[in-house]
mmCIF file of N, CA and C in Angstrom:
data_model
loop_
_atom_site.group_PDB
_atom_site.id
_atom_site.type_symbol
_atom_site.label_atom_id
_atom_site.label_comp_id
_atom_site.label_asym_id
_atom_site.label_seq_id
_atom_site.Cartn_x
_atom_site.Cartn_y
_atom_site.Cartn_z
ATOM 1 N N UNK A 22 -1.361 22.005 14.299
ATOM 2 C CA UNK A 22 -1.373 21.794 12.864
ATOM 3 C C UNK A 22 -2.748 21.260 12.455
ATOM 4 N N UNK A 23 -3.122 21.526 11.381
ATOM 5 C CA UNK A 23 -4.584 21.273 10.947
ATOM 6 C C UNK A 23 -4.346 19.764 10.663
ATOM 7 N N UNK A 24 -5.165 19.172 10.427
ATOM 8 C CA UNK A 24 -5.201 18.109 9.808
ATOM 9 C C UNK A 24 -4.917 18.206 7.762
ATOM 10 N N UNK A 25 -4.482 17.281 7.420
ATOM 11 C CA UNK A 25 -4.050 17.335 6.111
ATOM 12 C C UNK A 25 -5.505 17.276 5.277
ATOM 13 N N UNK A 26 -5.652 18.121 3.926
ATOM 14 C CA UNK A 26 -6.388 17.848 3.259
ATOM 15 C C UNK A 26 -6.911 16.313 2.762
ATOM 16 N N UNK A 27 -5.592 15.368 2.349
ATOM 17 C CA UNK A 27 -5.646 14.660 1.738
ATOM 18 C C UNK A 27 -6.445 13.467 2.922
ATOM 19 N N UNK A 28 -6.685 13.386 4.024
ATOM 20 C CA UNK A 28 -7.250 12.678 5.152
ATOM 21 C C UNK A 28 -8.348 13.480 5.408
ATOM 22 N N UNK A 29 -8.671 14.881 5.113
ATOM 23 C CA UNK A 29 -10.093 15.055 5.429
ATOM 24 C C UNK A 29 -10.934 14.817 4.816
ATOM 25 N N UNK A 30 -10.577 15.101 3.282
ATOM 26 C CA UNK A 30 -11.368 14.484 2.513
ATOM 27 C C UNK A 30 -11.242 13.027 1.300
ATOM 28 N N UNK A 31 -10.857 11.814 2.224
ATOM 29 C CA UNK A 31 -9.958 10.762 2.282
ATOM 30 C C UNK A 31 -11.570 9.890 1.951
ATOM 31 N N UNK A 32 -12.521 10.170 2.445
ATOM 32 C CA UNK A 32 -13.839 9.507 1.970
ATOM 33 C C UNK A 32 -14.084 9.793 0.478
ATOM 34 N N UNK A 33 -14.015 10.763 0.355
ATOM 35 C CA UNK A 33 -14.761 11.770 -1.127
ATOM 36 C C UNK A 33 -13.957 11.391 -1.843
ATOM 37 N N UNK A 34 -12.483 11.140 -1.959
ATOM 38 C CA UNK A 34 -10.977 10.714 -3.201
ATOM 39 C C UNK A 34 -11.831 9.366 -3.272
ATOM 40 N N UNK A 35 -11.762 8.805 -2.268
ATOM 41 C CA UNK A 35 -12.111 7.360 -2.603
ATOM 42 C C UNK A 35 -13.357 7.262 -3.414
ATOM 43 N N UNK A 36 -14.643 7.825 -2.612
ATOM 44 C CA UNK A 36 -15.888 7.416 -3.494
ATOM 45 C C UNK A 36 -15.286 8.102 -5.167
ATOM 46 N N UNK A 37 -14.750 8.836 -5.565
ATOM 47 C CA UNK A 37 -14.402 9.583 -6.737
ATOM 48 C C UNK A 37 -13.627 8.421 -7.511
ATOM 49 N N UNK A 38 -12.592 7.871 -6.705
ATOM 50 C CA UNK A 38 -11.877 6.711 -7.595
ATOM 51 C C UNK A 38 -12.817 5.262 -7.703
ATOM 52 N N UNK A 39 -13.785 5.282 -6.483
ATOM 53 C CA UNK A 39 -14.740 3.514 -7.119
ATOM 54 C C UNK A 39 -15.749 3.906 -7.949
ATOM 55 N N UNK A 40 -15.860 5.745 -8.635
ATOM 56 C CA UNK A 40 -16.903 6.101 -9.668
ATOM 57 C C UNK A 40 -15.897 5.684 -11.160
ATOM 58 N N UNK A 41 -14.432 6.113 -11.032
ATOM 59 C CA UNK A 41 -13.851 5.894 -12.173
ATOM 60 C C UNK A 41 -13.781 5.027 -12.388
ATOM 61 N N UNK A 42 -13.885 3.973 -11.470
ATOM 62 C CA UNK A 42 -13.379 2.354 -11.629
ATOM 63 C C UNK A 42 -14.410 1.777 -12.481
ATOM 64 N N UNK A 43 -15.921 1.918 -12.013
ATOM 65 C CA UNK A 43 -17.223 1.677 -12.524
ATOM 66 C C UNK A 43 -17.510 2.140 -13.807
ATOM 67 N N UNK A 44 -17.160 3.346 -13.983
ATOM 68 C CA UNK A 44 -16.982 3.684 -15.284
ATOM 69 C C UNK A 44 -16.026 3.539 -16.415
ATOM 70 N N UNK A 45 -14.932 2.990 -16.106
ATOM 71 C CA UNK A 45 -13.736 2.549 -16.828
ATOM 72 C C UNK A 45 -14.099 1.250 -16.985
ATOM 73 N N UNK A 46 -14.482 0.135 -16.263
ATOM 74 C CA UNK A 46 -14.535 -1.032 -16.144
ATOM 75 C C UNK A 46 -16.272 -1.543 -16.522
ATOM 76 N N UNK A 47 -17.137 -0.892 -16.802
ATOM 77 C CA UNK A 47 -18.366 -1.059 -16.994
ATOM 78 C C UNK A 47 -18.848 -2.112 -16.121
ATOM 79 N N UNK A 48 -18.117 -1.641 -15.097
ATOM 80 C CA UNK A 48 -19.161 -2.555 -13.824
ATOM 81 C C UNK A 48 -20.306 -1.829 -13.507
ATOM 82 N N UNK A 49 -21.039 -2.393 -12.517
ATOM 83 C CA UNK A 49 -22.621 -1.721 -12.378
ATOM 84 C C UNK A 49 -22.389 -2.088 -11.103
ATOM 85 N N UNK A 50 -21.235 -1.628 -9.656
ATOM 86 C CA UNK A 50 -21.760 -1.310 -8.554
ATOM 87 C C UNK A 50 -20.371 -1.054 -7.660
ATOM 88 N N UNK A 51 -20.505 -0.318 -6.994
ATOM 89 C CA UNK A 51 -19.305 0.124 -6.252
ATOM 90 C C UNK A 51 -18.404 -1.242 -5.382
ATOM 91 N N UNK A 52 -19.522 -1.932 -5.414
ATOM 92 C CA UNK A 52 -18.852 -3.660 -4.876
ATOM 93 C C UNK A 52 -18.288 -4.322 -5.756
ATOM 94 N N UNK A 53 -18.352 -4.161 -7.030
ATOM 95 C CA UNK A 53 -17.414 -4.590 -7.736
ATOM 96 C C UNK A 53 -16.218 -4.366 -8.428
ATOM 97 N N UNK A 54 -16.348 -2.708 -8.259
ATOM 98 C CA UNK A 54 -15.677 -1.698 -8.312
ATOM 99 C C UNK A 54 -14.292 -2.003 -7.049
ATOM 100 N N UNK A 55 -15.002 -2.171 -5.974
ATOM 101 C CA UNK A 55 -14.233 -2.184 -4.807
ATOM 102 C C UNK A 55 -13.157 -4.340 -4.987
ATOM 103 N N UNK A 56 -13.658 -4.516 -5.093
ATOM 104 C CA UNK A 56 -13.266 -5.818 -5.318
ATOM 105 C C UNK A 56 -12.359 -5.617 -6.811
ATOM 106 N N UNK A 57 -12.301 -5.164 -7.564
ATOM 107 C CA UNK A 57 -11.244 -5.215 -8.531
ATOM 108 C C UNK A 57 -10.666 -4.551 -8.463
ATOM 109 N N UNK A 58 -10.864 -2.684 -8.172
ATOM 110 C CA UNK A 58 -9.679 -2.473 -7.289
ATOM 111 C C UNK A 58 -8.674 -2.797 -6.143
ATOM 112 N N UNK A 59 -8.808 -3.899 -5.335
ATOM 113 C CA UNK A 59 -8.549 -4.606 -4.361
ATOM 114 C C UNK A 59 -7.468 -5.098 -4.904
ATOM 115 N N UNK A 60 -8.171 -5.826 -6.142
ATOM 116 C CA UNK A 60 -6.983 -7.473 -6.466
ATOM 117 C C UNK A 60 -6.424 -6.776 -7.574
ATOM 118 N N UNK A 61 -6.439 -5.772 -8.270
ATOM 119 C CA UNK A 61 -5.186 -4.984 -9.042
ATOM 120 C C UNK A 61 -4.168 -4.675 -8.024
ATOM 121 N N UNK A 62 -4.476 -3.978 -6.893
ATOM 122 C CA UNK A 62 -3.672 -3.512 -5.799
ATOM 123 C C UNK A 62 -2.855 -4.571 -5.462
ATOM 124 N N UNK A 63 -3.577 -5.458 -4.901
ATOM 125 C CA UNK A 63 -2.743 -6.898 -4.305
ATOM 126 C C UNK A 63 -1.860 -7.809 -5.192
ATOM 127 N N UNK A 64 -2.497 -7.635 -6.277
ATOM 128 C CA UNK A 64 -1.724 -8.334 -7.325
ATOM 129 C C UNK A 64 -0.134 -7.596 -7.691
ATOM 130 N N UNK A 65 -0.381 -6.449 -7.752
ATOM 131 C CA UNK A 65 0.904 -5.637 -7.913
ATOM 132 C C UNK A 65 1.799 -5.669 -6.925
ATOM 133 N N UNK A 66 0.942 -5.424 -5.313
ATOM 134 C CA UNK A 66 1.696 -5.637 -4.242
ATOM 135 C C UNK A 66 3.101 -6.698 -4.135
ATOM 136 N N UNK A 67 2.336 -8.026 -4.769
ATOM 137 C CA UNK A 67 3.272 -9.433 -4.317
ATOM 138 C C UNK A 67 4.252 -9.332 -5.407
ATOM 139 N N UNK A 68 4.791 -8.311 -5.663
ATOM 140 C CA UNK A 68 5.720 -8.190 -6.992
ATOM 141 C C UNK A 68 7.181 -7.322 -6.177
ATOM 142 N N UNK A 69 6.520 -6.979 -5.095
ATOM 143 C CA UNK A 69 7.385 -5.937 -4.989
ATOM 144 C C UNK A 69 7.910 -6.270 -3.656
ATOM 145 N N UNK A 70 9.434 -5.689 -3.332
ATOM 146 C CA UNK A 70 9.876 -6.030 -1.111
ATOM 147 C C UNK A 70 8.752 -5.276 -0.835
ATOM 148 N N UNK A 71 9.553 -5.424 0.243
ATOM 149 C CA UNK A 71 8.680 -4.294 1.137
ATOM 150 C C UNK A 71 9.193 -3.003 1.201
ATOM 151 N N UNK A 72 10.717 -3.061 0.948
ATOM 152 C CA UNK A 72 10.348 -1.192 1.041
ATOM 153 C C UNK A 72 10.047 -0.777 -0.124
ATOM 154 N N UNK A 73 10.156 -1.688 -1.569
ATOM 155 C CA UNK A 73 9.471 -0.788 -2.462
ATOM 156 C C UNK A 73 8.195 -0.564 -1.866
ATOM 157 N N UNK A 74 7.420 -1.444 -1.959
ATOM 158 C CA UNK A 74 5.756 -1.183 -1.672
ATOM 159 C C UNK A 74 5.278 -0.579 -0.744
ATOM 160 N N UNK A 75 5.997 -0.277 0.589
ATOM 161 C CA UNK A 75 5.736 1.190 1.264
ATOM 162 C C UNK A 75 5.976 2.121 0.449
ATOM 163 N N UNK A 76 7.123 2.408 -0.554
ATOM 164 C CA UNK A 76 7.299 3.669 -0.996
ATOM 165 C C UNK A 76 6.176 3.715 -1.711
ATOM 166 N N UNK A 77 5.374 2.853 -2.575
ATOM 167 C CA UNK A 77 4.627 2.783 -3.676
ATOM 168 C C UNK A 77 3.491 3.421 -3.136
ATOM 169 N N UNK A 78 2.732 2.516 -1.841
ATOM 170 C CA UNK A 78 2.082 2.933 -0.826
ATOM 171 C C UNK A 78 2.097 4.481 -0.646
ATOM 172 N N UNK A 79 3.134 4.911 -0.214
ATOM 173 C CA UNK A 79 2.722 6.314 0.031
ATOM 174 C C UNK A 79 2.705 7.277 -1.192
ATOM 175 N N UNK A 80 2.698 6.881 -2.084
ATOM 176 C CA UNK A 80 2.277 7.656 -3.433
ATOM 177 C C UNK A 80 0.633 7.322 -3.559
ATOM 178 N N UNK A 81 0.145 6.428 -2.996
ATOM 179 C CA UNK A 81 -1.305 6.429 -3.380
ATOM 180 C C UNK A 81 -2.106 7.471 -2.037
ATOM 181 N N UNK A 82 -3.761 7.759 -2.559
ATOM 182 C CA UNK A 82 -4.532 8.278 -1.694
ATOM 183 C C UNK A 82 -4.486 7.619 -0.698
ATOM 184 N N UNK A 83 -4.928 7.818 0.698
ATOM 185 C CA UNK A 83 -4.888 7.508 2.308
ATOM 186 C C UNK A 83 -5.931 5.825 2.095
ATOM 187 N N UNK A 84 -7.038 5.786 1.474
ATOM 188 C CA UNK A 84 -7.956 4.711 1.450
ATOM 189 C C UNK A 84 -7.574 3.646 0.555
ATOM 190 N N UNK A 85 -6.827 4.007 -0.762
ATOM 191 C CA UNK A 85 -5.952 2.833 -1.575
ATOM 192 C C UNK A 85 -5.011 2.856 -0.910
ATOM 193 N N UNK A 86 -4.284 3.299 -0.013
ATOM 194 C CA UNK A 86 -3.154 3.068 0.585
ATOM 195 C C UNK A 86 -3.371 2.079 1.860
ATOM 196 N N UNK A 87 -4.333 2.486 2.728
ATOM 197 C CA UNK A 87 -4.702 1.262 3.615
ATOM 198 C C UNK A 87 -4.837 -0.140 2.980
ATOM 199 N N UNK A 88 -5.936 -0.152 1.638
ATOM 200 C CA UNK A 88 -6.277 -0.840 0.997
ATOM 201 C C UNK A 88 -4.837 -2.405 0.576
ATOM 202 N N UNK A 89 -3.823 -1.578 0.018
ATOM 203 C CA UNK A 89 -2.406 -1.556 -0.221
ATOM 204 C C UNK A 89 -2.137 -2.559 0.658
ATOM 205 N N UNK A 90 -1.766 -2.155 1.941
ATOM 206 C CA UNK A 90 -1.041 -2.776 2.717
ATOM 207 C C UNK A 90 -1.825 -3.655 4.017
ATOM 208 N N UNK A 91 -3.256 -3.522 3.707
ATOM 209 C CA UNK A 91 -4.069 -4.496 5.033
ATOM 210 C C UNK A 91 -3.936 -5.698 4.281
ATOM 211 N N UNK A 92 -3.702 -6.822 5.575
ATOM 212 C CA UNK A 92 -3.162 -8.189 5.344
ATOM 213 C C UNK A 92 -1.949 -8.686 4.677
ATOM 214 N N UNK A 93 -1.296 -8.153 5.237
ATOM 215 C CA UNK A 93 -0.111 -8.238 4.215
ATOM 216 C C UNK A 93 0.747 -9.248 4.717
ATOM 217 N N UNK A 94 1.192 -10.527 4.357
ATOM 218 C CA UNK A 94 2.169 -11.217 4.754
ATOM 219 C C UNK A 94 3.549 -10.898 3.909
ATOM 220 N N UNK A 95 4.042 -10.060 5.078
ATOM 221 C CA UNK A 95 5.217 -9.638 4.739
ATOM 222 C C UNK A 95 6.633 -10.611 4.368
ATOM 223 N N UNK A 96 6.152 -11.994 5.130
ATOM 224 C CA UNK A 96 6.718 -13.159 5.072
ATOM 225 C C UNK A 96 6.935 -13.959 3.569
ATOM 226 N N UNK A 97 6.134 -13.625 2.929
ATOM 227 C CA UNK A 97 5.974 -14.044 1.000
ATOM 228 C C UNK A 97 6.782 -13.459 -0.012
ATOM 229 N N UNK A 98 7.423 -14.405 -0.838
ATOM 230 C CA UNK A 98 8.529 -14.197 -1.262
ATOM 231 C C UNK A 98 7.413 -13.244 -2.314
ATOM 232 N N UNK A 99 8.985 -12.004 -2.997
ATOM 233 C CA UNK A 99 7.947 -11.373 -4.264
ATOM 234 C C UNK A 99 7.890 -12.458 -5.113
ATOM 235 N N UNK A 100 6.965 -11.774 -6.136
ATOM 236 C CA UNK A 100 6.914 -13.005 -7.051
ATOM 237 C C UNK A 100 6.784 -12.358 -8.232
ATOM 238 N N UNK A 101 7.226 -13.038 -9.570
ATOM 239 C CA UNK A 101 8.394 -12.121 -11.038
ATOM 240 C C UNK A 101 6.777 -11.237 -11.817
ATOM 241 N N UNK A 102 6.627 -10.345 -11.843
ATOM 242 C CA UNK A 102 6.101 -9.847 -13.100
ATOM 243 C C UNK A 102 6.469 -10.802 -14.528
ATOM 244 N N UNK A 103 4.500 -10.747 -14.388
ATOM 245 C CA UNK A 103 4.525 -11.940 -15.745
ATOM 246 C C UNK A 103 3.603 -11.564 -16.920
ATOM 247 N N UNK A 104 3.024 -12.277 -17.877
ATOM 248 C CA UNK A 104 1.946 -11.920 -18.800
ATOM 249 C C UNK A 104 1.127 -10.507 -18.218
ATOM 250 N N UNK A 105 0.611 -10.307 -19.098
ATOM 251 C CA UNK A 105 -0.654 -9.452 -18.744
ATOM 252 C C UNK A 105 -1.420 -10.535 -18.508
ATOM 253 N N UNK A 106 -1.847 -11.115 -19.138
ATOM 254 C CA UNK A 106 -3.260 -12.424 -18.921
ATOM 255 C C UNK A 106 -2.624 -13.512 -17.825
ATOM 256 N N UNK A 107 -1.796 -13.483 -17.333
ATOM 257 C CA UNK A 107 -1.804 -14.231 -15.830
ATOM 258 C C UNK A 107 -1.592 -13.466 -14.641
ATOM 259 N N UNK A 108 -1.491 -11.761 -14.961
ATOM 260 C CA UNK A 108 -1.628 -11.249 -13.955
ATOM 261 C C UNK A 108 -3.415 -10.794 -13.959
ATOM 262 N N UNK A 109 -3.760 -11.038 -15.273
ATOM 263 C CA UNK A 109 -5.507 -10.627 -15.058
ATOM 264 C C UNK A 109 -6.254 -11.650 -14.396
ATOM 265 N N UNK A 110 -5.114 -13.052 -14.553
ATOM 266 C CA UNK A 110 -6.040 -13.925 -13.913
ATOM 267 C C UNK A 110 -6.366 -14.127 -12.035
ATOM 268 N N UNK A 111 -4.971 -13.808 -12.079
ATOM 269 C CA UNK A 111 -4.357 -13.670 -10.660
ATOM 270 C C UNK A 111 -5.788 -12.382 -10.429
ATOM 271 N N UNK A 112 -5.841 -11.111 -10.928
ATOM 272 C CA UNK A 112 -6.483 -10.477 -10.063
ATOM 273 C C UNK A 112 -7.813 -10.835 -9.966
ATOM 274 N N UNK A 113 -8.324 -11.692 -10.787
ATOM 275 C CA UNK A 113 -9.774 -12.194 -11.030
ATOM 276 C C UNK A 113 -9.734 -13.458 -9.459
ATOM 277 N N UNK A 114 -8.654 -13.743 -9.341
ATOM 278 C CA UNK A 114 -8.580 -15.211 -8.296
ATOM 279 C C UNK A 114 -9.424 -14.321 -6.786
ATOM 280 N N UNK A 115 -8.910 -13.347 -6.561
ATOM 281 C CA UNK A 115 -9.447 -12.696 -5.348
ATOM 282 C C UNK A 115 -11.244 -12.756 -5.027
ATOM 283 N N UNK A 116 -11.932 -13.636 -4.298
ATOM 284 C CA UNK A 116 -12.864 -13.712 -4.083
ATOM 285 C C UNK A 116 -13.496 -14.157 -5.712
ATOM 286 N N UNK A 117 -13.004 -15.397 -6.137
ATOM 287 C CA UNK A 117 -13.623 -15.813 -7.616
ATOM 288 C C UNK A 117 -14.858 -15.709 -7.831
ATOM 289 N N UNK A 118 -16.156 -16.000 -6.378
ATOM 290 C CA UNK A 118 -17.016 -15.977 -6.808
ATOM 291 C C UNK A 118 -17.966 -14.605 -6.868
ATOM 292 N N UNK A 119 -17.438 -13.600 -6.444
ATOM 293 C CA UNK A 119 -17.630 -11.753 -6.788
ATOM 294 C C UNK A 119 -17.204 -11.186 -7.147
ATOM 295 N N UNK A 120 -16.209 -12.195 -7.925
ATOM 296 C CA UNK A 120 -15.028 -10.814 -8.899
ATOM 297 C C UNK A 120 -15.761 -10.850 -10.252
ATOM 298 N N UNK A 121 -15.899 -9.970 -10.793
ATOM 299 C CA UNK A 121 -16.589 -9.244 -12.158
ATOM 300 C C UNK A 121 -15.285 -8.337 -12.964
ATOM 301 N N UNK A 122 -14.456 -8.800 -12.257
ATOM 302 C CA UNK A 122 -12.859 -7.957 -13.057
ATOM 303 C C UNK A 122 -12.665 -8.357 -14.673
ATOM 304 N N UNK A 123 -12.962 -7.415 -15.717
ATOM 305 C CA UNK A 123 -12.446 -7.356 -16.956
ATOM 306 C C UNK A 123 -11.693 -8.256 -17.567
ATOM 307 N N UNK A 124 -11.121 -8.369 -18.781
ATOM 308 C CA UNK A 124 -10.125 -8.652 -18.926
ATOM 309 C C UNK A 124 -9.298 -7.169 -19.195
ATOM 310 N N UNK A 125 -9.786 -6.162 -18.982
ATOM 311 C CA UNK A 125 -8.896 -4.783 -18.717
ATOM 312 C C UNK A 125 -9.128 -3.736 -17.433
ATOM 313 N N UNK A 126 -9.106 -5.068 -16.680
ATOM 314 C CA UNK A 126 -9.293 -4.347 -15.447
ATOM 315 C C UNK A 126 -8.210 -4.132 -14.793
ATOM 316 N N UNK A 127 -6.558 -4.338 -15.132
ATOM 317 C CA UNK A 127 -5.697 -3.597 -14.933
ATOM 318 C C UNK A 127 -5.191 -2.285 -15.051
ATOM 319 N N UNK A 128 -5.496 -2.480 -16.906
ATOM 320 C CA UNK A 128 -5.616 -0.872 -17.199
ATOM 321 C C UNK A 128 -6.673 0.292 -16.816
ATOM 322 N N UNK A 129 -7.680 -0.419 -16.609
ATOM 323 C CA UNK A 129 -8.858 0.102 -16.077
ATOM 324 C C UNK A 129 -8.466 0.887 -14.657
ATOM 325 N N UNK A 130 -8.438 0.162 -13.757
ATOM 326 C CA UNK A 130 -7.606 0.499 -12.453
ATOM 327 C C UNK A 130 -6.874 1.385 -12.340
ATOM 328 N N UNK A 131 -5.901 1.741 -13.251
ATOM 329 C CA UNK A 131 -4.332 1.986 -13.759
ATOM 330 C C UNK A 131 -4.843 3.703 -14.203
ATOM 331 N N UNK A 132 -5.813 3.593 -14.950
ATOM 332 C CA UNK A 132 -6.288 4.704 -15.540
ATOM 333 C C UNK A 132 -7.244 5.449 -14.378
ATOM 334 N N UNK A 133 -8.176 4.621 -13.316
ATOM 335 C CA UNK A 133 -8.593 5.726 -12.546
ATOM 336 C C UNK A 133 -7.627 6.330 -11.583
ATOM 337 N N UNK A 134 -6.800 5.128 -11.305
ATOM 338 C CA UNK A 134 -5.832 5.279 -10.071
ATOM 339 C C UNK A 134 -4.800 6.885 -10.789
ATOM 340 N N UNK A 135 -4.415 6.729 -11.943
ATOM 341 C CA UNK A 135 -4.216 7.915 -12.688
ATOM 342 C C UNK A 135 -4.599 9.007 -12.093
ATOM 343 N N UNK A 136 -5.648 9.428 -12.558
ATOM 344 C CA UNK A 136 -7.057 10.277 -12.124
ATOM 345 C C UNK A 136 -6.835 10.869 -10.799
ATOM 346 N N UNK A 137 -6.353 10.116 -9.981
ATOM 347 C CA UNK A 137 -6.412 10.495 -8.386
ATOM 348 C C UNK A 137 -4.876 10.783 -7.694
ATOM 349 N N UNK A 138 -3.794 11.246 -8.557
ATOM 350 C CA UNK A 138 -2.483 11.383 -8.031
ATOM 351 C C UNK A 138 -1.658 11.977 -9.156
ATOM 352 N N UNK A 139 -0.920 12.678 -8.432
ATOM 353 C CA UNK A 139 0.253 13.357 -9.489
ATOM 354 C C UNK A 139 1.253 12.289 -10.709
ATOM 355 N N UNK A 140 0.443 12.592 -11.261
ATOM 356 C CA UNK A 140 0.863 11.234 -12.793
ATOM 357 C C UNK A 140 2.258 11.631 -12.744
ATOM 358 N N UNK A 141 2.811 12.811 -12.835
ATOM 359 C CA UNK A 141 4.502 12.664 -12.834
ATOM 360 C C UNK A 141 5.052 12.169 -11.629
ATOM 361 N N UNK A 142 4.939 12.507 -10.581
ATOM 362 C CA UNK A 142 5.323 11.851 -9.248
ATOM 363 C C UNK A 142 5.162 10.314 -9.673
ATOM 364 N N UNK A 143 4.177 9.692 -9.939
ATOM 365 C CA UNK A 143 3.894 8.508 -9.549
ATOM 366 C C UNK A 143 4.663 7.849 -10.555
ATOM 367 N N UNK A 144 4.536 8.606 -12.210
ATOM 368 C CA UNK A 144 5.707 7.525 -12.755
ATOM 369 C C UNK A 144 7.172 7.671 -12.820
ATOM 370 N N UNK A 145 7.247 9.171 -11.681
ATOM 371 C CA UNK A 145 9.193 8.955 -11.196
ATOM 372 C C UNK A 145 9.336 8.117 -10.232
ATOM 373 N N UNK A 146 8.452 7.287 -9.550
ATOM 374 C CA UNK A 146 8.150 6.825 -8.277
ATOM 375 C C UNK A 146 8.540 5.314 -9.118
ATOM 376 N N UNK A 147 7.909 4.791 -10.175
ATOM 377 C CA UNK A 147 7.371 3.799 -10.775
ATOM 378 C C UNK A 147 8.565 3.485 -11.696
ATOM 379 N N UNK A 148 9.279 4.549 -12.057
ATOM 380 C CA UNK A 148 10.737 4.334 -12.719
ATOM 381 C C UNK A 148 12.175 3.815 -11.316
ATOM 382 N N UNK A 149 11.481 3.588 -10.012
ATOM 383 C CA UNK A 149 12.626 3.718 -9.178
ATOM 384 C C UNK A 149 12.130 1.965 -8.603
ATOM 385 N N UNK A 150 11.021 1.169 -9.203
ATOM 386 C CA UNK A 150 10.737 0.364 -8.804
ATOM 387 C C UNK A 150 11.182 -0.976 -9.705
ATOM 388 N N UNK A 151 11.002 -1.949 -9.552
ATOM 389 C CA UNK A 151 12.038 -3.279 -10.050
ATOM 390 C C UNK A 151 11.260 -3.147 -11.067
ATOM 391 N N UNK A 152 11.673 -3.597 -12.427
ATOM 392 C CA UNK A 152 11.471 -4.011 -14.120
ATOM 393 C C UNK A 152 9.962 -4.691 -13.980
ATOM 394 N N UNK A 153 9.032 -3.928 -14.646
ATOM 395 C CA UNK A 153 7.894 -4.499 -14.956
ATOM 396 C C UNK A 153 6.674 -3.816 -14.031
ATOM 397 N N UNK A 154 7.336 -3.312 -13.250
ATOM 398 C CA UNK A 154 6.485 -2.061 -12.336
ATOM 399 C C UNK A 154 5.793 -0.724 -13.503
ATOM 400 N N UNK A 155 6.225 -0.327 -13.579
ATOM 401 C CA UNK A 155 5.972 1.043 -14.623
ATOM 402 C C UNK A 155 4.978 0.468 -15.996
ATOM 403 N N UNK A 156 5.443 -1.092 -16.693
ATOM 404 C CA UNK A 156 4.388 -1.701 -17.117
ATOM 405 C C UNK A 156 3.431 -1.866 -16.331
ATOM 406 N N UNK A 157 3.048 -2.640 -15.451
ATOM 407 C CA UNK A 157 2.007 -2.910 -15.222
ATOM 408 C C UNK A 157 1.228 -1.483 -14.873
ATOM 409 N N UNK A 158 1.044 -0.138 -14.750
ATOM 410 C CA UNK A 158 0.550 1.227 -14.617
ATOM 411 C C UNK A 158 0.364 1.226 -15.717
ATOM 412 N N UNK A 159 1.019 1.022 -17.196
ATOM 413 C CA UNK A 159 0.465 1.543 -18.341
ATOM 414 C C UNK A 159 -0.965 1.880 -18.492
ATOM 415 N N UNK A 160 -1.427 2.580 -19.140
ATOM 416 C CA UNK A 160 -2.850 2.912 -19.460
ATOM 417 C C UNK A 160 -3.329 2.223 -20.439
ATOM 418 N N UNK A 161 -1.910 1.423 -21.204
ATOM 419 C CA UNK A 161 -2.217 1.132 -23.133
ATOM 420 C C UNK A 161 -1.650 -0.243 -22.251
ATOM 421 N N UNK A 162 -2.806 -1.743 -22.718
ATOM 422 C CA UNK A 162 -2.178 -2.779 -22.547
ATOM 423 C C UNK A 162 -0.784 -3.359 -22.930
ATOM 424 N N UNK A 163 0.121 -3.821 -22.705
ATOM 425 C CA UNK A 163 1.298 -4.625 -23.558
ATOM 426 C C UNK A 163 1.096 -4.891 -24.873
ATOM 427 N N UNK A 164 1.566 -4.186 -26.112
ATOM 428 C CA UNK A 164 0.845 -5.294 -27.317
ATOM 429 C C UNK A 164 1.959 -5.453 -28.576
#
């Protein structure tokens, strides 16, 4: 069997999603790009068990999907979907002193991560996940 498309060219999805990120988020460098995509990811992560967030997991590309699930203390209780502005803060907490994360760097995220996966899959995926999941993907903040 060949190897899968989606792992051969598993470098190129990625550099393609830390260009949308940069450009959605008017950051100025793929390191910061990479760091707020990180703590959107992680932030969403601690919301969810674990078998949601494998399932969630395998709806993303191969490199947000590693991304997803490296370091994961599986041992941590979830914890409730809350504000938008205390989950922006939460994702800003990740490395405070190199995070350059928005205050719409959820939706920001939300919208490249878009970009890179079957938008219907992901929000039948996102309708099967606990209350406040499918919000936090919105493209349009809470308002």
């Amino acid at each position: 069997m060949p190897i899968p498309m989606e792992y051969q060219h598993a470098s190129e999805e990625f550099e393609r999603f830390l260009r949308l990120v940069v450009e959605r988020t008017g950051l100025t460098t793929r390191n910061q790009a990479y760091t707020t995509a990180q703590s959107v990811l992680l932030t969403f992560r601690r919301r969810l068990e674990v078998s949601d967030a494998i399932r969630f997991a395998g709806a993303l590309p191969p490199v947000l999907r590693a991304i997803f699930v490296a370091d994961w203390d599986m041992e941590e209780p979830p914890r409730p979907f809350s504000s938008r502005a205390a989950l922006t803060e939460e994702v800003r907490s990740l490395r405070r002193d190199h995070n350059f994360s928005p205050d719409s760097a959820i939706v920001d995220v939300a919208g490249a991560l878009r970009a890179c996966v079957d938008e219907a899959e992901f929000d039948r995926l996102l309708a099967t996940l606990p209350p406040g999941a499918a919000e936090f993907w919105r493209l349009a903040p809470p308002g």
